[in-house]
mmCIF file of C-alpha atoms in Angstrom:
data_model
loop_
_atom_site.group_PDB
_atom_site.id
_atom_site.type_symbol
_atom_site.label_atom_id
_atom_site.label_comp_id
_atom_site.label_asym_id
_atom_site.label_seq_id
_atom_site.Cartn_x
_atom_site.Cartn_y
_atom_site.Cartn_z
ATOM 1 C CA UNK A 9 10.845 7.380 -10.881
ATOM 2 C CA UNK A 10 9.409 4.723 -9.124
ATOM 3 C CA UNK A 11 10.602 3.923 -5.842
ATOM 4 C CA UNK A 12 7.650 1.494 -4.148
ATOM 5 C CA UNK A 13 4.667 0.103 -4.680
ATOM 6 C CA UNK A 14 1.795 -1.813 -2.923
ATOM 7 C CA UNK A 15 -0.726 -3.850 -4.232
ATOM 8 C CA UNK A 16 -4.452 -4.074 -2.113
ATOM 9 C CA UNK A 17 -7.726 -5.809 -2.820
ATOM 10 C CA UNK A 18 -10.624 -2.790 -3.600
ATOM 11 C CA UNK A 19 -13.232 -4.763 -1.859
ATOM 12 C CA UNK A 20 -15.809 -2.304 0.136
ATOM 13 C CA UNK A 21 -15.863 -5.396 2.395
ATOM 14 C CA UNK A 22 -12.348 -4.085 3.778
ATOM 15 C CA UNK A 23 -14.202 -1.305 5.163
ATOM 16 C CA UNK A 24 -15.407 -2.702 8.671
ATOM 17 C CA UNK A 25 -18.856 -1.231 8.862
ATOM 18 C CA UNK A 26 -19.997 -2.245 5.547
ATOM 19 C CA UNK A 27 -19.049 -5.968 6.252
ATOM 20 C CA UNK A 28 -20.894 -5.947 9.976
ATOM 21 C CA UNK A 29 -20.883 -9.154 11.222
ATOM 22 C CA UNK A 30 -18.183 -10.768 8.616
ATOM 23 C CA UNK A 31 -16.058 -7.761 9.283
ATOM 24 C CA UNK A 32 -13.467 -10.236 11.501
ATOM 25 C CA UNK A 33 -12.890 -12.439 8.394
ATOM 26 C CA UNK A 34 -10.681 -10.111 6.672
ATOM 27 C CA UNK A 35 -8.721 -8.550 9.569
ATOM 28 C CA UNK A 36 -6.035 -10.463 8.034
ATOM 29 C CA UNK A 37 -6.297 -8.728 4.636
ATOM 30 C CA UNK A 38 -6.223 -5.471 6.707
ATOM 31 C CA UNK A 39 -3.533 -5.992 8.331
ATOM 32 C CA UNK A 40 -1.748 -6.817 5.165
ATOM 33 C CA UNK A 41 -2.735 -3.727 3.305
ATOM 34 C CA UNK A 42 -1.338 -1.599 6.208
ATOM 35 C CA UNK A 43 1.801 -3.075 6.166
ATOM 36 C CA UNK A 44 2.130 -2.683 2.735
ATOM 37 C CA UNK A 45 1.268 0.999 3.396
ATOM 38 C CA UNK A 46 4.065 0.936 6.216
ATOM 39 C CA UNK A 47 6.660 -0.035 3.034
ATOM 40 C CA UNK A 48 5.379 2.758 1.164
ATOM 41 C CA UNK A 49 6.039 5.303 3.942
ATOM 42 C CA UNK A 50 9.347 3.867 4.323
ATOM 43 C CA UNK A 51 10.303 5.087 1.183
ATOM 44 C CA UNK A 52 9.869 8.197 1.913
ATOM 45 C CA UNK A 53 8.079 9.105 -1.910
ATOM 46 C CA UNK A 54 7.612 12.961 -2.902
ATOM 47 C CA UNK A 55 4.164 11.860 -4.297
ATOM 48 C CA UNK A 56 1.874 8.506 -3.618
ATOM 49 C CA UNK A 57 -0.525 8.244 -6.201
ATOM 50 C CA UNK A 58 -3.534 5.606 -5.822
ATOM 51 C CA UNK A 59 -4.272 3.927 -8.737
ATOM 52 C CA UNK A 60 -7.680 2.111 -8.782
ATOM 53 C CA UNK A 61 -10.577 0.389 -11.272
ATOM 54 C CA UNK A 62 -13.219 2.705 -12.040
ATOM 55 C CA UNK A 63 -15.827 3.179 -14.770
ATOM 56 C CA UNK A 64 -16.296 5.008 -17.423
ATOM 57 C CA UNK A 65 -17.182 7.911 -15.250
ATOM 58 C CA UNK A 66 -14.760 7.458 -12.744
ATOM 59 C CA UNK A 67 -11.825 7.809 -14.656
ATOM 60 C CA UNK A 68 -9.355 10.299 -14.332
ATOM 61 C CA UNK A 69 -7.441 12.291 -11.853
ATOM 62 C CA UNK A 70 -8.473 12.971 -8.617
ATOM 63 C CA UNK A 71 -6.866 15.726 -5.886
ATOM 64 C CA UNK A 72 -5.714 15.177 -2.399
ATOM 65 C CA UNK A 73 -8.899 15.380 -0.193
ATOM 66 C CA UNK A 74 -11.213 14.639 -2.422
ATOM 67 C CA UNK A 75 -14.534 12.907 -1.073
ATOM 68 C CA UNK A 76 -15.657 9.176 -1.172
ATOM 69 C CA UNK A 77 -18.816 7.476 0.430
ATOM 70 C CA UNK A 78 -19.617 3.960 1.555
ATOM 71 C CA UNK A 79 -23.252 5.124 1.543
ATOM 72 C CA UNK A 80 -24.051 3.303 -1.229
ATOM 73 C CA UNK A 81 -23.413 0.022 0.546
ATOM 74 C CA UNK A 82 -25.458 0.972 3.630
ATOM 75 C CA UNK A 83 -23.797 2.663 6.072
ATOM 76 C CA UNK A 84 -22.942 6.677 7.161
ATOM 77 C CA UNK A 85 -19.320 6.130 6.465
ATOM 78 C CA UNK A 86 -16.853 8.855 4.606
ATOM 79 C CA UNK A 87 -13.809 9.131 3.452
ATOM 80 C CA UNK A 88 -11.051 11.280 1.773
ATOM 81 C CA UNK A 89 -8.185 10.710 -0.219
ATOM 82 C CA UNK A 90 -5.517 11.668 1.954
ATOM 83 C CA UNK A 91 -5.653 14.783 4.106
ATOM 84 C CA UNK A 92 -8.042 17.465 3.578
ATOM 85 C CA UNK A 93 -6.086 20.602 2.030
ATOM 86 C CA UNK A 94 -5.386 23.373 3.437
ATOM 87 C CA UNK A 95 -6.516 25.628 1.009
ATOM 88 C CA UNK A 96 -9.967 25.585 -0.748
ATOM 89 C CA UNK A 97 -11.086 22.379 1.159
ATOM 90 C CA UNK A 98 -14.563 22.262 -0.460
ATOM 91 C CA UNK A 99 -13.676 22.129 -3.769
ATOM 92 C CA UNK A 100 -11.322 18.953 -4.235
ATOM 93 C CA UNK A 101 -14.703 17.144 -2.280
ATOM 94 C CA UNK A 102 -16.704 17.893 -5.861
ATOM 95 C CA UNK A 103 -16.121 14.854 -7.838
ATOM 96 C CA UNK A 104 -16.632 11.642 -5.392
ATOM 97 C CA UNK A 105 -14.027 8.690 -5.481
ATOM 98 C CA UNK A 106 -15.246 5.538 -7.482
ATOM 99 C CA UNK A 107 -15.331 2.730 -4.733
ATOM 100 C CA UNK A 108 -11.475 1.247 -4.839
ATOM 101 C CA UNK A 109 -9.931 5.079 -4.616
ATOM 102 C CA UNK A 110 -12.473 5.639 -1.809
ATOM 103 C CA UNK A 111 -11.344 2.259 -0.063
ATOM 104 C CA UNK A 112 -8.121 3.272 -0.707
ATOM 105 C CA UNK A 113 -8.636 6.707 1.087
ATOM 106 C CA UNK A 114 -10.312 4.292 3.825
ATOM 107 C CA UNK A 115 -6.790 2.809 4.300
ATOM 108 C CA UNK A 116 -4.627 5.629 4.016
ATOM 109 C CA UNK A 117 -6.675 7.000 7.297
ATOM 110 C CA UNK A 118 -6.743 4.047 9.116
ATOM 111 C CA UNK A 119 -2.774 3.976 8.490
ATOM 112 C CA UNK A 120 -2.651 7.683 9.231
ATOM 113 C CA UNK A 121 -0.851 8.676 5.954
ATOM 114 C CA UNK A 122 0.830 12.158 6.182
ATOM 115 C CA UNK A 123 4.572 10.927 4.158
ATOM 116 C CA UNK A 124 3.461 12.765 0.731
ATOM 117 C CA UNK A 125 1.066 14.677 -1.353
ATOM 118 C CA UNK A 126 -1.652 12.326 -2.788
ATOM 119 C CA UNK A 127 -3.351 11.854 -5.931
ATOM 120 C CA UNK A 128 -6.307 9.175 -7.368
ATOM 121 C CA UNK A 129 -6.228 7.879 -10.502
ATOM 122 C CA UNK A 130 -9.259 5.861 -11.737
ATOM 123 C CA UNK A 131 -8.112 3.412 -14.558
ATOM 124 C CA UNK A 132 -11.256 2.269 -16.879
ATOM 125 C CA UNK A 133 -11.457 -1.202 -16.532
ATOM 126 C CA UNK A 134 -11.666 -2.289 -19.921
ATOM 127 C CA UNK A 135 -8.546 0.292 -20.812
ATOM 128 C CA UNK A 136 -6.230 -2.129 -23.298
ATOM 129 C CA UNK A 137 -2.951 -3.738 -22.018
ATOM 130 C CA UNK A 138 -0.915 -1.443 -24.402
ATOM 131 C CA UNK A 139 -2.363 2.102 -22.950
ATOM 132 C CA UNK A 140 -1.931 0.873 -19.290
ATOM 133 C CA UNK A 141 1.456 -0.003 -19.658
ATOM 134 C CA UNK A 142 2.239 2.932 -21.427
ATOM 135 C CA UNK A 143 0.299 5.046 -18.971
ATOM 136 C CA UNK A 144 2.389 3.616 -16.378
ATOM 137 C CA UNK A 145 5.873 4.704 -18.277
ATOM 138 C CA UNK A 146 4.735 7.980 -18.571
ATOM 139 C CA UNK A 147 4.275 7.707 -14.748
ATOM 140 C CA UNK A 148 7.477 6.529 -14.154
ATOM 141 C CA UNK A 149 9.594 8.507 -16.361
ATOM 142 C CA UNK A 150 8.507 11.722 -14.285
ATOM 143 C CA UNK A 151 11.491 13.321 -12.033
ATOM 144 C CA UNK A 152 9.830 12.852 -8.807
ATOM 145 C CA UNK A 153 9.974 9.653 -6.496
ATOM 146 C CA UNK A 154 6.490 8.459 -6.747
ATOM 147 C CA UNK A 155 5.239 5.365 -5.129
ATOM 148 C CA UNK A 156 2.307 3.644 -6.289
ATOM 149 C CA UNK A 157 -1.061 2.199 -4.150
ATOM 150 C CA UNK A 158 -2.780 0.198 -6.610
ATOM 151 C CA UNK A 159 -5.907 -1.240 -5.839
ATOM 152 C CA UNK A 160 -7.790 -4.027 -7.603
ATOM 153 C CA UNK A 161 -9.044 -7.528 -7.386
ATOM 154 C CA UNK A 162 -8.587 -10.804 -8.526
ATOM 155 C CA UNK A 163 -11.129 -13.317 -10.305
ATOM 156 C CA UNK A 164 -14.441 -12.986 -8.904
ATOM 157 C CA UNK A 165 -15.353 -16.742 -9.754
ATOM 158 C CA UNK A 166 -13.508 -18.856 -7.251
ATOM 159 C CA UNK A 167 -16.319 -20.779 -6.224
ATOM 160 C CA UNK A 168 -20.235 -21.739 -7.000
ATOM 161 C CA UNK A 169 -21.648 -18.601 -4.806
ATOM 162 C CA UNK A 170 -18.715 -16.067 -6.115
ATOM 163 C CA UNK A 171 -20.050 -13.030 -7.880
ATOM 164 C CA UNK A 172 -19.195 -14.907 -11.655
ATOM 165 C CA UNK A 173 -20.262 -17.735 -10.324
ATOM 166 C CA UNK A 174 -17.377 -20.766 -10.933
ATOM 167 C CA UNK A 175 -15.265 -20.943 -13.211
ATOM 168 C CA UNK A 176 -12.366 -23.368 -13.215
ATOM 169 C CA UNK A 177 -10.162 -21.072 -15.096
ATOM 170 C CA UNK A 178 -10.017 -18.780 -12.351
ATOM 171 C CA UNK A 179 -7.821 -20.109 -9.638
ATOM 172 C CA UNK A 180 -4.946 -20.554 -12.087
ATOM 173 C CA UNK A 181 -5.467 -16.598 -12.521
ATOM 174 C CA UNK A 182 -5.377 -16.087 -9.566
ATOM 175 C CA UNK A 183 -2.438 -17.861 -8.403
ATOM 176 C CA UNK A 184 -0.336 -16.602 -11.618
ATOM 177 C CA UNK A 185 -1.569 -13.516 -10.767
ATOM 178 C CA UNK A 186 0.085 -14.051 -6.840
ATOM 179 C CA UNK A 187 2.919 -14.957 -8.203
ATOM 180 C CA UNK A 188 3.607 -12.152 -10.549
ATOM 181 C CA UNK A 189 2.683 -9.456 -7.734
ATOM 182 C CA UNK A 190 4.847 -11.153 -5.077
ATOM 183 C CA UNK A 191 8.033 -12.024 -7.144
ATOM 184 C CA UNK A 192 7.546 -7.840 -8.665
ATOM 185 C CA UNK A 193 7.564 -9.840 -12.741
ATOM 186 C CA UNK A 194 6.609 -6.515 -14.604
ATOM 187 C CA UNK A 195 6.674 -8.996 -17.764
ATOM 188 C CA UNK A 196 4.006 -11.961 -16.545
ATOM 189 C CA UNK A 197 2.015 -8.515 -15.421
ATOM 190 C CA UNK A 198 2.066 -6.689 -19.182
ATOM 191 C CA UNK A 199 1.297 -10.974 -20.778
ATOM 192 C CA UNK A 200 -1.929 -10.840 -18.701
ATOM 193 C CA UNK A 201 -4.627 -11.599 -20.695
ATOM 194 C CA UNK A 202 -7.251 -9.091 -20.434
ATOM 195 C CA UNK A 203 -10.230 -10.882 -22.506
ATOM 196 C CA UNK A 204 -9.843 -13.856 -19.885
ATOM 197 C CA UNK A 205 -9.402 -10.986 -17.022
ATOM 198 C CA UNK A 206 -12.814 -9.536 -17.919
ATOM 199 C CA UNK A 207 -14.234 -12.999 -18.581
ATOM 200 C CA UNK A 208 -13.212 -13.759 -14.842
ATOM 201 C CA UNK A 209 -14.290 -10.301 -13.564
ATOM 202 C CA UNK A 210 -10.744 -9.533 -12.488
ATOM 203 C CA UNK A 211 -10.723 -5.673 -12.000
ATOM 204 C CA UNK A 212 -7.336 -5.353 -11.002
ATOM 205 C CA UNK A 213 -5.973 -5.969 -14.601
ATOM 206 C CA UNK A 214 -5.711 -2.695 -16.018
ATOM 207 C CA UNK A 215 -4.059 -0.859 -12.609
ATOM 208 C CA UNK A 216 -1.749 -3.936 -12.549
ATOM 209 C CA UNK A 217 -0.466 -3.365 -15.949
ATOM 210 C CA UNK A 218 -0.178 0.608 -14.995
ATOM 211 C CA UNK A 219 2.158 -0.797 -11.987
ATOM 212 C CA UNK A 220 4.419 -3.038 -14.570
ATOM 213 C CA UNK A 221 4.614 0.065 -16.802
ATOM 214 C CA UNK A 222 5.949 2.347 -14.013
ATOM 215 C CA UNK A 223 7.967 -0.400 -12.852
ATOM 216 C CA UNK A 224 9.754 -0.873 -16.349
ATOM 217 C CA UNK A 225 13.620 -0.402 -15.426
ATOM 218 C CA UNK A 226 12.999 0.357 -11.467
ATOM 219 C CA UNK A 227 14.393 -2.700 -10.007
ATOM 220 C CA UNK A 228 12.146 -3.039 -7.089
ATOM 221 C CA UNK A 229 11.733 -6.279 -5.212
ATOM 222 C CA UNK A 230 8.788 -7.601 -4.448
ATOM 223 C CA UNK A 231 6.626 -9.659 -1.206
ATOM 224 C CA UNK A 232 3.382 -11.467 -1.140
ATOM 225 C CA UNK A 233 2.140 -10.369 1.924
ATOM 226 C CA UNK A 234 -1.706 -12.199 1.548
ATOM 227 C CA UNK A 235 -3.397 -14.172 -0.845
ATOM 228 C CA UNK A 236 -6.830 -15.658 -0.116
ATOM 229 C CA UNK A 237 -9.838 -15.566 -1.927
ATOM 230 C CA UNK A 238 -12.805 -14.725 0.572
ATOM 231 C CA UNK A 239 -16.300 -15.032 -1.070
ATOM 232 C CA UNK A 240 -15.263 -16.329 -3.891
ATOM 233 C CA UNK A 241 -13.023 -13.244 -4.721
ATOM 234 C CA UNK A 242 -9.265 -13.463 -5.196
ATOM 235 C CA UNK A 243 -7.650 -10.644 -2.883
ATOM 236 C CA UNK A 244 -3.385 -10.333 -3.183
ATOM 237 C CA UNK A 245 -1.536 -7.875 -0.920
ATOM 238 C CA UNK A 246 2.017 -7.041 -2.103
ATOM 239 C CA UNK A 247 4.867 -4.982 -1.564
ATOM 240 C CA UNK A 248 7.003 -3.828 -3.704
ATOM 241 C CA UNK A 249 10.456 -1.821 -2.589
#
């Protein structure tokens, strides 16, 4: 069952060395995501598992520890996805982290996580409404407590020098999309239309419908911790308990 949830941003920008000099812009997005951690420790889970956006190739399960890089966006950082195991340490490194787990393995060390075992999903991006929401059941239905990190953006075409470039459909996206996340409506989360989602390069779609779908009869409560869109790029923090 599904006892908490938080919802992040997947930016690499979180990550302070790969913004640089525009790393003080999103301290307050970092401190959001950490307190949104903070409600998932609370809970006390008996398994956090980080759901992210991911490609093709990056889809799947991932084990505790296993590796992610930020070296692809210029700088000699690493991370894992929660502690290294104790046993066989090399081998959950093999496969590395698409870039939201591995920003979400950024987080969980900055925010020192030690509550619960954790696990990585990566959720294909284009994955249909239906199969996220029923991937999310299945996720919920399990007899553990499980709380949920899910990672993922909002529109990406806020403004003329956003990644999609403007379009005006996309702060009404967003906000509905604040809305839903902060007031925990699993319903306005399943009606989101992915066709406009990937027409406003929204990547946090599919792991948001995964969240309604383990949410489906959990009766959490939910807080809108941060809602901005730096860059051009709509970023919601939420906590769910």
């Amino acid at each position: 069952m599904l006892v908490a949830a938080a919802v992040c941003p997947s930016p690499p920008l979180l990550v302070p060395e790969v913004a640089a000099g525009a790393a003080p812009e999103l301290d307050a997005a970092r401190a959001a995501c950490s307190d949104a951690v903070g409600v998932l420790a609370a809970a006390r889970p008996d398994r956090l598992l980080v759901v992210g956006p991911a490609g093709q190739s990056g889809r799947g399960p991932y084990p505790q520890g296993a590796r992610g890089s930020f070296r692809g966006f210029g700088v000699d950082v690493d991370v894992r996805l929660g502690p290294a195991p104790r046993r066989t340490p090399d081998e959950a490194g093999r496969r590395e982290l698409p870039s939201s787990l591995a920003v979400a393995g950024w987080l969980l060390e900055r925010t020192q996580w030690s509550t619960a075992p954790v696990e990585g999903l990566g959720v294909w991006e284009p994955l249909a409404a239906e199969r996220c929401i029923q991937l999310g059941a299945e996720i919920g239905a399990g007899a553990d407590r499980v709380a949920l990190l899910v990672m993922g953006d909002a529109s990406a075409c806020r403004t003329l020098k956003a990644p999609g470039y403007l379009d005006e459909r996309a702060a009404g996206f967003d906000a509905e999309v604040g809305r839903a996340v902060g007031a925990a409506d699993i319903a306005a989360l399943k009606a989101l239309d992915a066709g406009l989602a990937a027409e406003l390069k929204a990547a946090g779609r599919a792991p948001w419908q995964v969240l309604a779908g383990a949410a489906d009869g959990a009766a959490l409560s939910g807080e809108l911790l941060y809602e901005d869109a730096p860059y051009g790029v709509g970023y919601v923090v939420a906590a769910w308990s």
